[in-house]
Tab-separated table of C-alpha atoms in Angstrom:
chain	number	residue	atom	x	y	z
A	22	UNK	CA	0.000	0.000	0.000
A	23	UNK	CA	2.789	2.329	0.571
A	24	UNK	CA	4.351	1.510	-2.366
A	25	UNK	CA	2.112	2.822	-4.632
A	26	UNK	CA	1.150	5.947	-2.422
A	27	UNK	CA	4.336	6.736	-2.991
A	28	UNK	CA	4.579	6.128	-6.674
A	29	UNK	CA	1.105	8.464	-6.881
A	30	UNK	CA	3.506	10.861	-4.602
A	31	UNK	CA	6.077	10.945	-7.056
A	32	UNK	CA	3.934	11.284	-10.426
A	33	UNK	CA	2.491	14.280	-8.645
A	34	UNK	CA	5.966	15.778	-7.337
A	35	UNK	CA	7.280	15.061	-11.353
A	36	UNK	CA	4.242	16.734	-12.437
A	37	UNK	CA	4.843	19.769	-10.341
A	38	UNK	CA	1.685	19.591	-8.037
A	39	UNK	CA	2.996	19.153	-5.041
A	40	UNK	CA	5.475	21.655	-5.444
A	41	UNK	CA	7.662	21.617	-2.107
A	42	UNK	CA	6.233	18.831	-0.916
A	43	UNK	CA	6.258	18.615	2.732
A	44	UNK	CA	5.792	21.781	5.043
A	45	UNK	CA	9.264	22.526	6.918
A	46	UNK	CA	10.551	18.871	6.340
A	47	UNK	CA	12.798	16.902	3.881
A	48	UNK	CA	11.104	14.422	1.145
A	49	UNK	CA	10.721	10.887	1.068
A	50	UNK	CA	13.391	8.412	0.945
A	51	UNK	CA	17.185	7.530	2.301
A	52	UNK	CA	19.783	9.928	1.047
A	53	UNK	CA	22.426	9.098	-1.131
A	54	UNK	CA	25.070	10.039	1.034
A	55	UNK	CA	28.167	8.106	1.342
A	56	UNK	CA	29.636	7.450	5.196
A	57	UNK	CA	32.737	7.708	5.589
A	58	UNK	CA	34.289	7.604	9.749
A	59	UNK	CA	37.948	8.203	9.720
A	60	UNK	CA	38.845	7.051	6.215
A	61	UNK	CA	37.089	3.976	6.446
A	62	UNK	CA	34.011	3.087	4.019
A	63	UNK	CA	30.723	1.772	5.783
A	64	UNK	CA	28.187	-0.176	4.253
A	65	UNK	CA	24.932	2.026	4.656
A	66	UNK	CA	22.987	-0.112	2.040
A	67	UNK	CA	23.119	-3.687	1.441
A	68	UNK	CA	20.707	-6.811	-0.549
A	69	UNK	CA	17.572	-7.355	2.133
A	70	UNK	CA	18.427	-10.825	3.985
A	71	UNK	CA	15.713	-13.509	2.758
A	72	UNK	CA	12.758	-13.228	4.155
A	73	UNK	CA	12.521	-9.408	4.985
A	74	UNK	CA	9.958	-7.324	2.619
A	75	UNK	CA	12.170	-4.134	1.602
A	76	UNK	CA	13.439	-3.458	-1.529
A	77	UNK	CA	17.323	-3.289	0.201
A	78	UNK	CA	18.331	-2.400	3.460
A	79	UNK	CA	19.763	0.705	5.069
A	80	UNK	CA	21.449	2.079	7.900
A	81	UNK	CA	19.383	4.481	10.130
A	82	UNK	CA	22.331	7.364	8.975
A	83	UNK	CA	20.957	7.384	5.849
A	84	UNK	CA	17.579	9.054	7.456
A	85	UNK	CA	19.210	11.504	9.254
A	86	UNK	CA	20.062	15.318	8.589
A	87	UNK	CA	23.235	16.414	7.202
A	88	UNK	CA	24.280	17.955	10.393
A	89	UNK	CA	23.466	14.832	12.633
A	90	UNK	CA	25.168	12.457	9.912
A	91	UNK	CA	28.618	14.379	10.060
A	92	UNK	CA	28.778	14.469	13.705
A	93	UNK	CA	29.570	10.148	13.085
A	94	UNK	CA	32.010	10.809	10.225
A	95	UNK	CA	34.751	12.638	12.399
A	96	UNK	CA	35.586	10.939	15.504
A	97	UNK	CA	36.638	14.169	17.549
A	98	UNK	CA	32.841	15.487	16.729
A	99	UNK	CA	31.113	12.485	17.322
A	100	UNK	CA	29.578	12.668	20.901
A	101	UNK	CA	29.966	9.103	21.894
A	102	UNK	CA	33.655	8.592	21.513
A	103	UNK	CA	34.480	9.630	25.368
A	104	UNK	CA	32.153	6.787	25.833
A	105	UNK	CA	34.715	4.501	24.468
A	106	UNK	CA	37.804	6.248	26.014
A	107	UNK	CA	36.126	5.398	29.632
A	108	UNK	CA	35.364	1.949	28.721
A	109	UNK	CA	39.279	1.348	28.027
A	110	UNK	CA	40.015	3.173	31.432
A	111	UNK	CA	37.442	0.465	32.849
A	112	UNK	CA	38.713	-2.400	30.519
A	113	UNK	CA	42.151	-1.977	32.557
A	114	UNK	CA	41.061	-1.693	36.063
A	115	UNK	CA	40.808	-4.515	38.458
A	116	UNK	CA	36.995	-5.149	40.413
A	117	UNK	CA	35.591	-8.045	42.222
A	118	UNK	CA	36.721	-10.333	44.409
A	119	UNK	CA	38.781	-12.105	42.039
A	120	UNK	CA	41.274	-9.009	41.681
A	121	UNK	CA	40.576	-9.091	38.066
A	122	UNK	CA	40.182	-6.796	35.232
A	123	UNK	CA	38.835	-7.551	31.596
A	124	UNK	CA	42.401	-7.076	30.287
A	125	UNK	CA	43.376	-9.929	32.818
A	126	UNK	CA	41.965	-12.671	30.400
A	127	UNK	CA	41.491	-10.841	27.127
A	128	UNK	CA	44.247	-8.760	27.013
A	129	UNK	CA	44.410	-5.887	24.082
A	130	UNK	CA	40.312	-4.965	23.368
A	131	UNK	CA	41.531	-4.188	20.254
A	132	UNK	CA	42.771	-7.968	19.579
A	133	UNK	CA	40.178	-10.196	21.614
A	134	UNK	CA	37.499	-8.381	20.656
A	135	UNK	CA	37.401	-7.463	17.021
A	136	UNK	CA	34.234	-8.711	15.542
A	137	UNK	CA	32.663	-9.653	18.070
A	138	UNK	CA	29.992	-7.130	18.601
A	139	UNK	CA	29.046	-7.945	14.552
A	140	UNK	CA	27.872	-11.256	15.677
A	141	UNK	CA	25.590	-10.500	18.963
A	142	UNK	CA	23.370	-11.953	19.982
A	143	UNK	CA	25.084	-15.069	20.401
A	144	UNK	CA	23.830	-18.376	21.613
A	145	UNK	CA	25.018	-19.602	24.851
A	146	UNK	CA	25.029	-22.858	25.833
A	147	UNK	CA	25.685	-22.531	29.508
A	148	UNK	CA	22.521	-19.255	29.485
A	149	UNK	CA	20.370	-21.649	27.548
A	150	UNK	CA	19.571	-18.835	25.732
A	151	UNK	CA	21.282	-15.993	23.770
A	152	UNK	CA	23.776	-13.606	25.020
A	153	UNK	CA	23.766	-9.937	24.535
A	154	UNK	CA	26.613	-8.074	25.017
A	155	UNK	CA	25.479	-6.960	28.209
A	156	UNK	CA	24.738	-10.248	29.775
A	157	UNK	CA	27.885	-11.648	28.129
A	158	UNK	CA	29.655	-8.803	30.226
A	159	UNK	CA	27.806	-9.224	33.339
A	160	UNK	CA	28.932	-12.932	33.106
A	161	UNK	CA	32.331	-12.820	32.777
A	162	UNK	CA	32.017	-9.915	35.827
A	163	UNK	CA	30.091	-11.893	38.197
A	164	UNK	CA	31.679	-15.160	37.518
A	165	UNK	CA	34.981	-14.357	36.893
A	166	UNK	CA	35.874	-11.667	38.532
A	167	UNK	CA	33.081	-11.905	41.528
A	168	UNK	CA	32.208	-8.414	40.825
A	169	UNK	CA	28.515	-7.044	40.871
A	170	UNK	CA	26.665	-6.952	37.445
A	171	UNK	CA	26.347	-3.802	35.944
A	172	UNK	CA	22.821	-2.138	35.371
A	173	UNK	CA	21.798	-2.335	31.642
A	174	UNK	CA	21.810	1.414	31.082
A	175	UNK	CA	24.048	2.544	33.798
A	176	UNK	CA	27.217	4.278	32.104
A	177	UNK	CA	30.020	1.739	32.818
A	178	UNK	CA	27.767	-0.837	31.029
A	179	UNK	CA	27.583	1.543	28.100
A	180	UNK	CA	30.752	2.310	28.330
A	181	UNK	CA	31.616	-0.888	27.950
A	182	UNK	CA	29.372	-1.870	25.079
A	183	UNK	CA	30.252	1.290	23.318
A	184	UNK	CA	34.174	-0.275	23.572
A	185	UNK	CA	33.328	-3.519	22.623
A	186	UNK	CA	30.999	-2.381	19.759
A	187	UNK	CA	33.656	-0.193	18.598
A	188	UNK	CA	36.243	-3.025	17.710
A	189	UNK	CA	33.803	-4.276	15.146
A	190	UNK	CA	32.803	-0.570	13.461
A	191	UNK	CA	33.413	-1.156	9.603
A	192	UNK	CA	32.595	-5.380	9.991
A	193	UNK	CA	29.416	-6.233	8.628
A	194	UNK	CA	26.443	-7.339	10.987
A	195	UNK	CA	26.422	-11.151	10.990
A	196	UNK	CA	24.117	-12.611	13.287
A	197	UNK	CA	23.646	-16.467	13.368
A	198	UNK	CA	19.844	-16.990	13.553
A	199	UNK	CA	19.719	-21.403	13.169
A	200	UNK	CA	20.007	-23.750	15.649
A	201	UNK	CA	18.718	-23.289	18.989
A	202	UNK	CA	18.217	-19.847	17.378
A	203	UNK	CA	15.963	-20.682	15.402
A	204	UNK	CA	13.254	-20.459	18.215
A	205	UNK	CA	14.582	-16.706	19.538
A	206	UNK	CA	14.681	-15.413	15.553
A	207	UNK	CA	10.885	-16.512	15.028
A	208	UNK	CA	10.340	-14.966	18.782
A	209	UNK	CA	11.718	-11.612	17.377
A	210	UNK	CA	9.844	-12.020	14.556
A	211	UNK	CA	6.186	-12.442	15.971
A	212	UNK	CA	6.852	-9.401	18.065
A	213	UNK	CA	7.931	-7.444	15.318
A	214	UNK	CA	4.530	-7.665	13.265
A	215	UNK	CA	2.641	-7.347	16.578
A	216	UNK	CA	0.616	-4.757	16.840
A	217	UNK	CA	0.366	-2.620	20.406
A	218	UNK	CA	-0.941	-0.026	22.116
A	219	UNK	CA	-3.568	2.447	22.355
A	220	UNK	CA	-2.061	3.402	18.680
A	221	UNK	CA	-2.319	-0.728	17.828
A	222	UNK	CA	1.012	-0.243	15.345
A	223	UNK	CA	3.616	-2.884	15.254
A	224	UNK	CA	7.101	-1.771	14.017
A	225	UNK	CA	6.406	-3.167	11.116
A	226	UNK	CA	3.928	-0.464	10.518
A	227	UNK	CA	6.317	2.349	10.832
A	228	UNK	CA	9.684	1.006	10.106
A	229	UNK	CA	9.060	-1.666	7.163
A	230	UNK	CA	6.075	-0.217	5.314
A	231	UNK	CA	7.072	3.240	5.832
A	232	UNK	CA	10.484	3.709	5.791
A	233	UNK	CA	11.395	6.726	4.164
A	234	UNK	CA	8.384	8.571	4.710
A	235	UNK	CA	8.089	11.704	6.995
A	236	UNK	CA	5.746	11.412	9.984
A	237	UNK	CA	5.487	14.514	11.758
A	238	UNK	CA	8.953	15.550	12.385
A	239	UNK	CA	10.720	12.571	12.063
A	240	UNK	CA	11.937	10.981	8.924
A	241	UNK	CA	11.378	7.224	9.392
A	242	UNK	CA	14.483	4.854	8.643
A	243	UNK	CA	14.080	0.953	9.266
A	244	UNK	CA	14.709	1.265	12.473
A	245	UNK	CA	18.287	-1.061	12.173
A	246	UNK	CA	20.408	-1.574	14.851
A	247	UNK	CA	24.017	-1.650	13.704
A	248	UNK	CA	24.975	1.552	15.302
A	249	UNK	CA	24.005	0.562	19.297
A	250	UNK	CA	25.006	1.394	21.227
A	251	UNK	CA	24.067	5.169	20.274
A	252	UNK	CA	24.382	8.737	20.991
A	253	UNK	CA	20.726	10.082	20.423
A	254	UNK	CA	20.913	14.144	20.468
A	255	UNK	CA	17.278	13.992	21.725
A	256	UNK	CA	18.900	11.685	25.230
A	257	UNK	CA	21.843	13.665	25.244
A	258	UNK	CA	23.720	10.775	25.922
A	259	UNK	CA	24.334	7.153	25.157
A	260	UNK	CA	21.733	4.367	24.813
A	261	UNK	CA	21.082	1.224	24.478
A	262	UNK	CA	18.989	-1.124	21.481
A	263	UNK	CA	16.450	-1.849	24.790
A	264	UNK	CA	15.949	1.719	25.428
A	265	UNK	CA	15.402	2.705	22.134
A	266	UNK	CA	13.065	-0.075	21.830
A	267	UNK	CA	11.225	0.609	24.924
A	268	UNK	CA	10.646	4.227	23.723
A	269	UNK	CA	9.196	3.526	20.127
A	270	UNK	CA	6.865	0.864	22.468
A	271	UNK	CA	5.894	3.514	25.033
A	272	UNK	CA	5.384	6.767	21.784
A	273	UNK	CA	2.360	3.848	20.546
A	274	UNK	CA	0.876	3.716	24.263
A	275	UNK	CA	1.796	0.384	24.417
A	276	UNK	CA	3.733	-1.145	27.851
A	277	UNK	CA	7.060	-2.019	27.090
A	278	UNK	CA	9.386	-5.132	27.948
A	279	UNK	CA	11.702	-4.383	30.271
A	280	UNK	CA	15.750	-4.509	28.863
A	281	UNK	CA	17.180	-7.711	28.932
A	282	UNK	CA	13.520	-9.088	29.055
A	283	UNK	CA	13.862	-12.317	26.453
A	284	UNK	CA	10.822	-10.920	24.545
A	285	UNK	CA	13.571	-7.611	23.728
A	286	UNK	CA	16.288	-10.349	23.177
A	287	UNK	CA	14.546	-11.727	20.834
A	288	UNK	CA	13.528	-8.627	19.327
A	289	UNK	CA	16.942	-7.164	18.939
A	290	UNK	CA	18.707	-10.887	17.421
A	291	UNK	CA	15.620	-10.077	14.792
A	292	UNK	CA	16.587	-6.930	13.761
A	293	UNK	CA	20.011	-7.696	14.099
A	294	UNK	CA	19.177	-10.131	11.485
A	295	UNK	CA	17.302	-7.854	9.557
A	296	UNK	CA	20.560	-5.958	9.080
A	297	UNK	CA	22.889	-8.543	8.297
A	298	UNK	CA	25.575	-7.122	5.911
A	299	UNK	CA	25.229	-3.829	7.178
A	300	UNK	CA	28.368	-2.309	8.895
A	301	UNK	CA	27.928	-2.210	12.573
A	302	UNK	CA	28.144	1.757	13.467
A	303	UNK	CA	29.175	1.471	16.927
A	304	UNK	CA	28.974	4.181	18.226
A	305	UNK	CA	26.583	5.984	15.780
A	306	UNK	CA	24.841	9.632	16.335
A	307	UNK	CA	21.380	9.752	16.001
A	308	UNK	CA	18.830	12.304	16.732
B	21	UNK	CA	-30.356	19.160	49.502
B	22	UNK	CA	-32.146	19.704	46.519
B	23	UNK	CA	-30.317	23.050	45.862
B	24	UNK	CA	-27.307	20.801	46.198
B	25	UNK	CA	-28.140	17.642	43.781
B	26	UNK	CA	-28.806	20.336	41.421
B	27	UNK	CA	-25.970	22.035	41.730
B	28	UNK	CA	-23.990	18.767	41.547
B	29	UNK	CA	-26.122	17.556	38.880
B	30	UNK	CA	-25.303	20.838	36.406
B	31	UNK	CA	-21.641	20.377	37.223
B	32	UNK	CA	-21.800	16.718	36.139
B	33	UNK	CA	-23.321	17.951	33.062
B	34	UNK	CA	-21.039	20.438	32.482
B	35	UNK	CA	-18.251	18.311	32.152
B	36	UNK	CA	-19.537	14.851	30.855
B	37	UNK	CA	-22.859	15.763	29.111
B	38	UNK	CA	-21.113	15.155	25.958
B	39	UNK	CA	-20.373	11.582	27.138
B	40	UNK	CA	-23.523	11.013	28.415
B	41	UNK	CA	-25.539	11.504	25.756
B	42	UNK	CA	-22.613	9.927	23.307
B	43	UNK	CA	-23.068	6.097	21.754
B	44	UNK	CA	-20.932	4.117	23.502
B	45	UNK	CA	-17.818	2.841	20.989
B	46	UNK	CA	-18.644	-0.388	21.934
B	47	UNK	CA	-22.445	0.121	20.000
B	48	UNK	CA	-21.249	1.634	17.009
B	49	UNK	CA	-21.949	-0.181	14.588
B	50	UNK	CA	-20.073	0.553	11.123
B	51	UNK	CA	-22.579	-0.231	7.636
B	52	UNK	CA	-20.899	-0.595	4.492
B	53	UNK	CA	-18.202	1.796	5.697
B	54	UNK	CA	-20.731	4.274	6.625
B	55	UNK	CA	-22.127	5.357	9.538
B	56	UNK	CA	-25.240	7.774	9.215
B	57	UNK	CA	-26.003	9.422	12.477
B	58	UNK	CA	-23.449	11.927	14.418
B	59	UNK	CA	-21.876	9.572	17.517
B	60	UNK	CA	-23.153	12.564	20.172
B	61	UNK	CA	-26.317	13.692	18.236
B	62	UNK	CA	-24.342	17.171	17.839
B	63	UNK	CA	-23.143	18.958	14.839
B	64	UNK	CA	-19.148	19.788	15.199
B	65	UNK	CA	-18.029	22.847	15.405
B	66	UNK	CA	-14.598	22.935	12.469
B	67	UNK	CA	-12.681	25.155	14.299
B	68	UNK	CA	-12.748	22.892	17.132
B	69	UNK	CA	-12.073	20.185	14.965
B	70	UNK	CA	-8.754	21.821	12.835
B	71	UNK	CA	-7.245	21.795	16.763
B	72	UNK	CA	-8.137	18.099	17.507
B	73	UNK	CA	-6.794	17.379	14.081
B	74	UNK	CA	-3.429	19.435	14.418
B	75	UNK	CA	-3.176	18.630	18.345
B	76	UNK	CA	-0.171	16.176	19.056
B	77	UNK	CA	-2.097	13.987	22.101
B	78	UNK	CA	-5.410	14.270	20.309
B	79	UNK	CA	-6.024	13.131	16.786
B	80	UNK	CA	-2.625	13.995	15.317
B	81	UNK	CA	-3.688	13.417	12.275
B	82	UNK	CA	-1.076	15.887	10.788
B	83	UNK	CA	1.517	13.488	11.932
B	84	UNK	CA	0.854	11.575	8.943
B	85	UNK	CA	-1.437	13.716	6.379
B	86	UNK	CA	-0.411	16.844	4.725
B	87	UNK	CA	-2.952	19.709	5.012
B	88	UNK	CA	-2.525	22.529	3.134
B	89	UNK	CA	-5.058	24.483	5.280
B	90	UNK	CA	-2.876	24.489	8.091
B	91	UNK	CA	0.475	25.105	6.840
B	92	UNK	CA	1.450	27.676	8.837
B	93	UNK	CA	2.469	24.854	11.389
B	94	UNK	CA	5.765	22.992	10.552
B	95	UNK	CA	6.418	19.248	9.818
B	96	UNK	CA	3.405	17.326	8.268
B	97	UNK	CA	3.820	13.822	7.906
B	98	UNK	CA	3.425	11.988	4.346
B	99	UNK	CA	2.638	8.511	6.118
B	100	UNK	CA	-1.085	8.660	4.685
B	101	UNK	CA	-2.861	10.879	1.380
B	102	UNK	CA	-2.678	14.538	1.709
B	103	UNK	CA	-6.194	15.852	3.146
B	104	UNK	CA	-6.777	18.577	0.534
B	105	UNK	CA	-10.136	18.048	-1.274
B	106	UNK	CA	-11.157	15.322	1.318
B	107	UNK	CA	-14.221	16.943	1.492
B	108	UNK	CA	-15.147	16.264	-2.385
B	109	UNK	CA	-14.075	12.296	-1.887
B	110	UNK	CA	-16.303	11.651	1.313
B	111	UNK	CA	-19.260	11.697	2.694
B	112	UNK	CA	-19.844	13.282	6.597
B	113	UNK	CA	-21.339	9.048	7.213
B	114	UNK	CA	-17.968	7.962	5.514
B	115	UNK	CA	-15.707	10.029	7.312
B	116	UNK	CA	-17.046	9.528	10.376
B	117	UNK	CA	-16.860	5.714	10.216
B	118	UNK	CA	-13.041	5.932	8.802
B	119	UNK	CA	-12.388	8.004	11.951
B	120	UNK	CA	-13.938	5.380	14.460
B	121	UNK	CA	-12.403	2.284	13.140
B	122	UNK	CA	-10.078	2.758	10.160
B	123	UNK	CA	-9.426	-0.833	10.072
B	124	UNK	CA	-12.911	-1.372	9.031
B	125	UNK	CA	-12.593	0.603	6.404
B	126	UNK	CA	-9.351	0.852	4.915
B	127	UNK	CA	-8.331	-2.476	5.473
B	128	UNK	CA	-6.653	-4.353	8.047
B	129	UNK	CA	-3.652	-3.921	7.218
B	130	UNK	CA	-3.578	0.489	7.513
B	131	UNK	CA	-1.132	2.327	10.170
B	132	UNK	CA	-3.932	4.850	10.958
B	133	UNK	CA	-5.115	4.625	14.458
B	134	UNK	CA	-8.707	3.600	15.005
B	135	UNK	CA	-9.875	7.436	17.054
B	136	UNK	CA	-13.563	5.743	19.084
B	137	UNK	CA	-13.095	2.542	19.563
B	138	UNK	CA	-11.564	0.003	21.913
B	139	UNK	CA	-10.182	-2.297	19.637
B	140	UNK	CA	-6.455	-1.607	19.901
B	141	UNK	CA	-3.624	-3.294	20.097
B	142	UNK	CA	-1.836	-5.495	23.218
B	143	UNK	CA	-0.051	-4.210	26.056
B	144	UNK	CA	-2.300	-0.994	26.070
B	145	UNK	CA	-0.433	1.189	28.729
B	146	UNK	CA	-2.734	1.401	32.156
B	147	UNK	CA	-3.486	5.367	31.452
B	148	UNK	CA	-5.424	4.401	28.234
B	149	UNK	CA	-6.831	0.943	29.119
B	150	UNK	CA	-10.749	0.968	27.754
B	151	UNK	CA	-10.441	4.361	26.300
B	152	UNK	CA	-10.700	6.000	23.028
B	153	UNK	CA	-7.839	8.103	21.714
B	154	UNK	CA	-10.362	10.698	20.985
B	155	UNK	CA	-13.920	11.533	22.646
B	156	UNK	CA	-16.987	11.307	20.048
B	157	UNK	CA	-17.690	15.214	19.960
B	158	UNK	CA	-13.620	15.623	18.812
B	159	UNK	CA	-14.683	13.018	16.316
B	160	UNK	CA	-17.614	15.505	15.277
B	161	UNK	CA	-15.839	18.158	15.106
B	162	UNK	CA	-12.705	16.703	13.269
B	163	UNK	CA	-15.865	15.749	10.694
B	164	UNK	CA	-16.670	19.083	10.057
B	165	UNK	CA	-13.532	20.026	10.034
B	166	UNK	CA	-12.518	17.777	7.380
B	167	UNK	CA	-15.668	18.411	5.113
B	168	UNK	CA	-14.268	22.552	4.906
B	169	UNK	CA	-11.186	20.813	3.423
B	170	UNK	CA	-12.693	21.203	-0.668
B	171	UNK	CA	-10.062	21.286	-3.434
């Protein structure tokens, strides 16, 4: 259906009817704006995995204004980045009863844990069930160093993502969705197309059928996850996939899962999967 | 005491008479995407309406359809048609059943927010458990709103 509104959109725009088109706001569509971070070349657009309805997928930077898009391409501009310097301060420094520190075991971050981030969530065989990156943290913290787990949001969690994400920027999203998967994937899936809420939308609704499109202010991406965790101008600060999740839930009156629930873990190895090929962001700047 | 019932009883109305005398969302009943009688037995007032319609916690229908008519406010959404000329493509009993249940309507399968009716989706936050994203006199008024929108 959106298809062809937008077809009728465009005949009209070539025509010359709807001259400006939208009041005070950008037209339809991702840009075709190349990102660049440091020198290196990220894959914005990529062939949509089998099984998801879009023409091709794209990175949420492709949706965003000039001005928030070239706060990512220079490192010293992009908000996040003392995000990562304080997770390497924390990488380094012993907690827990086990006078350990992540660097104990895994040494360099920049070794142990390239690519890594590209491929979360992971299945664990000792959870039963997948692995974020923040349970995967709070694992090797509480039973291996006998420290206390971290909150999901609190800063040295981020912090931490944000560092572990960021060995993996430029690697392409590569989620592994078979297997005892399999089950979590088609999880993800259901609660994708489910619709909630006073507003009774699923995400599907906004961020499959109408990518591209304007509504109100915002210009709709995909709603793709390769850049968590991110710096969101409207937060002023870093977030998690959860909390952004949790916010699109709670905007369509709807009660949200809690982070780390398994109906979010499920929901974020889904999208992850919906991104596959895409390069992981971490961290991106959104607004 | 009688004073007082009184009293009380004109307050009540002041407030709720709309609701009162409204049909209850759970017995409207949508025929043939139409329905022929106004949900309150009131006509709406369009300048009422053109606030409901631009009003972010109220119908918000700007969100997704341009409108001309109100451009001086910024950022109107392109999610659904452009509401110019909706006036010459429905009828007042067509609009209004759109409104109540789009689903019925439109299809299954449409974005746009059903505005009087309980059927919504799961996990309806506690605030707006059982209620209607808009009240049936905004839905009059959006009505005659919309029917000043000619091409």
């Amino acid at each position: 259906m959106a298809k062809s509104r937008n077809s009728i959109a465009s005949i009209l725009a070539a025509a010359g009817i709807v001259a400006a088109g939208v009041y005070g706001t950008a037209s339809a569509g991702p840009d075709d704006n190349q990102l660049i971070v440091e020198g290196q070349s990220m894959v914005t657009e990529a062939a949509a995995p089998e099984g998801v309805e879009v023409e091709k997928i794209y990175s949420g930077w492709r949706f965003r204004s000039s001005e928030t898009q070239s706060l990512q391409m220079d490192d010293f501009e992009n908000p996040a980045m003392p995000l990562v310097d304080i997770g390497t301060d924390i990488w380094g420094t012993e907690d827990g009863a086990a006078g350990k520190s992540c660097q104990s075991c895994h040494n360099d971050a920049s070794d142990s844990m390239k690519g890594i981030r590209a491929g979360y969530p992971k299945w664990s065989d000792k959870r039963g069930k997948p692995h974020t990156l923040e349970t995967q943290i709070n694992e090797c913290r509480t039973d291996r160093m006998e420290a206390k787990a971290w909150k999901w949001e609190s800063s040295e969690m981020l912090s931490m993502t944000a560092l572990v994400g960021f060995q993996s920027r430029g690697m392409p999203v590569n989620v592994t969705t078979d297997g005892p998967m399999t089950k979590w994937h088609d999880m993800g899936k259901d609660l994708y197309f489910t619709r909630v809420g006073q507003l009774n939308m699923s995400c599907a609704n906004c961020h499959e059928d109408n990518y591209g499109n304007m509504i109100r202010a915002d210009h709709l991406s995909q709603g793709q996850i390769n850049g968590f965790p991110t710096y969101r101008l409207k937060w002023g600060g870093v977030g998690s996939s959860h909390r952004r999740f949790k916010g699109c839930m709670e905007n369509i009156r709807a009660v949200a899962y809690k982070r780390g629930s398994d109906e979010f873990i499920a929901l974020e190895l889904y999208l992850a999967s919906r991104g596959q090929g895409l390069s992981v962001e971490t961290p991106a700047v959104r607004n | 005491m009688w004073k007082y019932s009184a009293v009380l009883l004109a307050a009540l109305i002041g407030t709720n008479s709309a609701i009162a005398a409204d049909t209850a969302p759970t017995d409207v009943k949508i025929n043939e995407g139409e329905i022929s009688s106004s949900l309150t037995g009131k006509a709406g007032d369009p300048a009422s309406g053109r606030e409901w319609y631009a009003g972010r916690k109220l119908g918000n229908c700007l969100a997704c359809h341009q409108t001309t008519d109100l451009k001086e406010l910024p950022f109107h959404g392109e999610v659904g048609p452009p509401m110019d000329g909706v006036a010459d493509r429905y009828e007042v009993a067509e609009l209004r059943a759109i409104l109540v249940n789009s689903k019925e309507v439109l299809g299954d399968e449409t974005i746009m927010p059903g505005f009087y009716t309980f059927k919504a989706g799961v996990r309806v936050a506690d605030k707006f458990q059982n209620k209607t994203i808009l009240q049936a006199q905004q839905v009059e008024d959006i009505i005659a709103y919309l029917k000043t929108l000619k091409e």
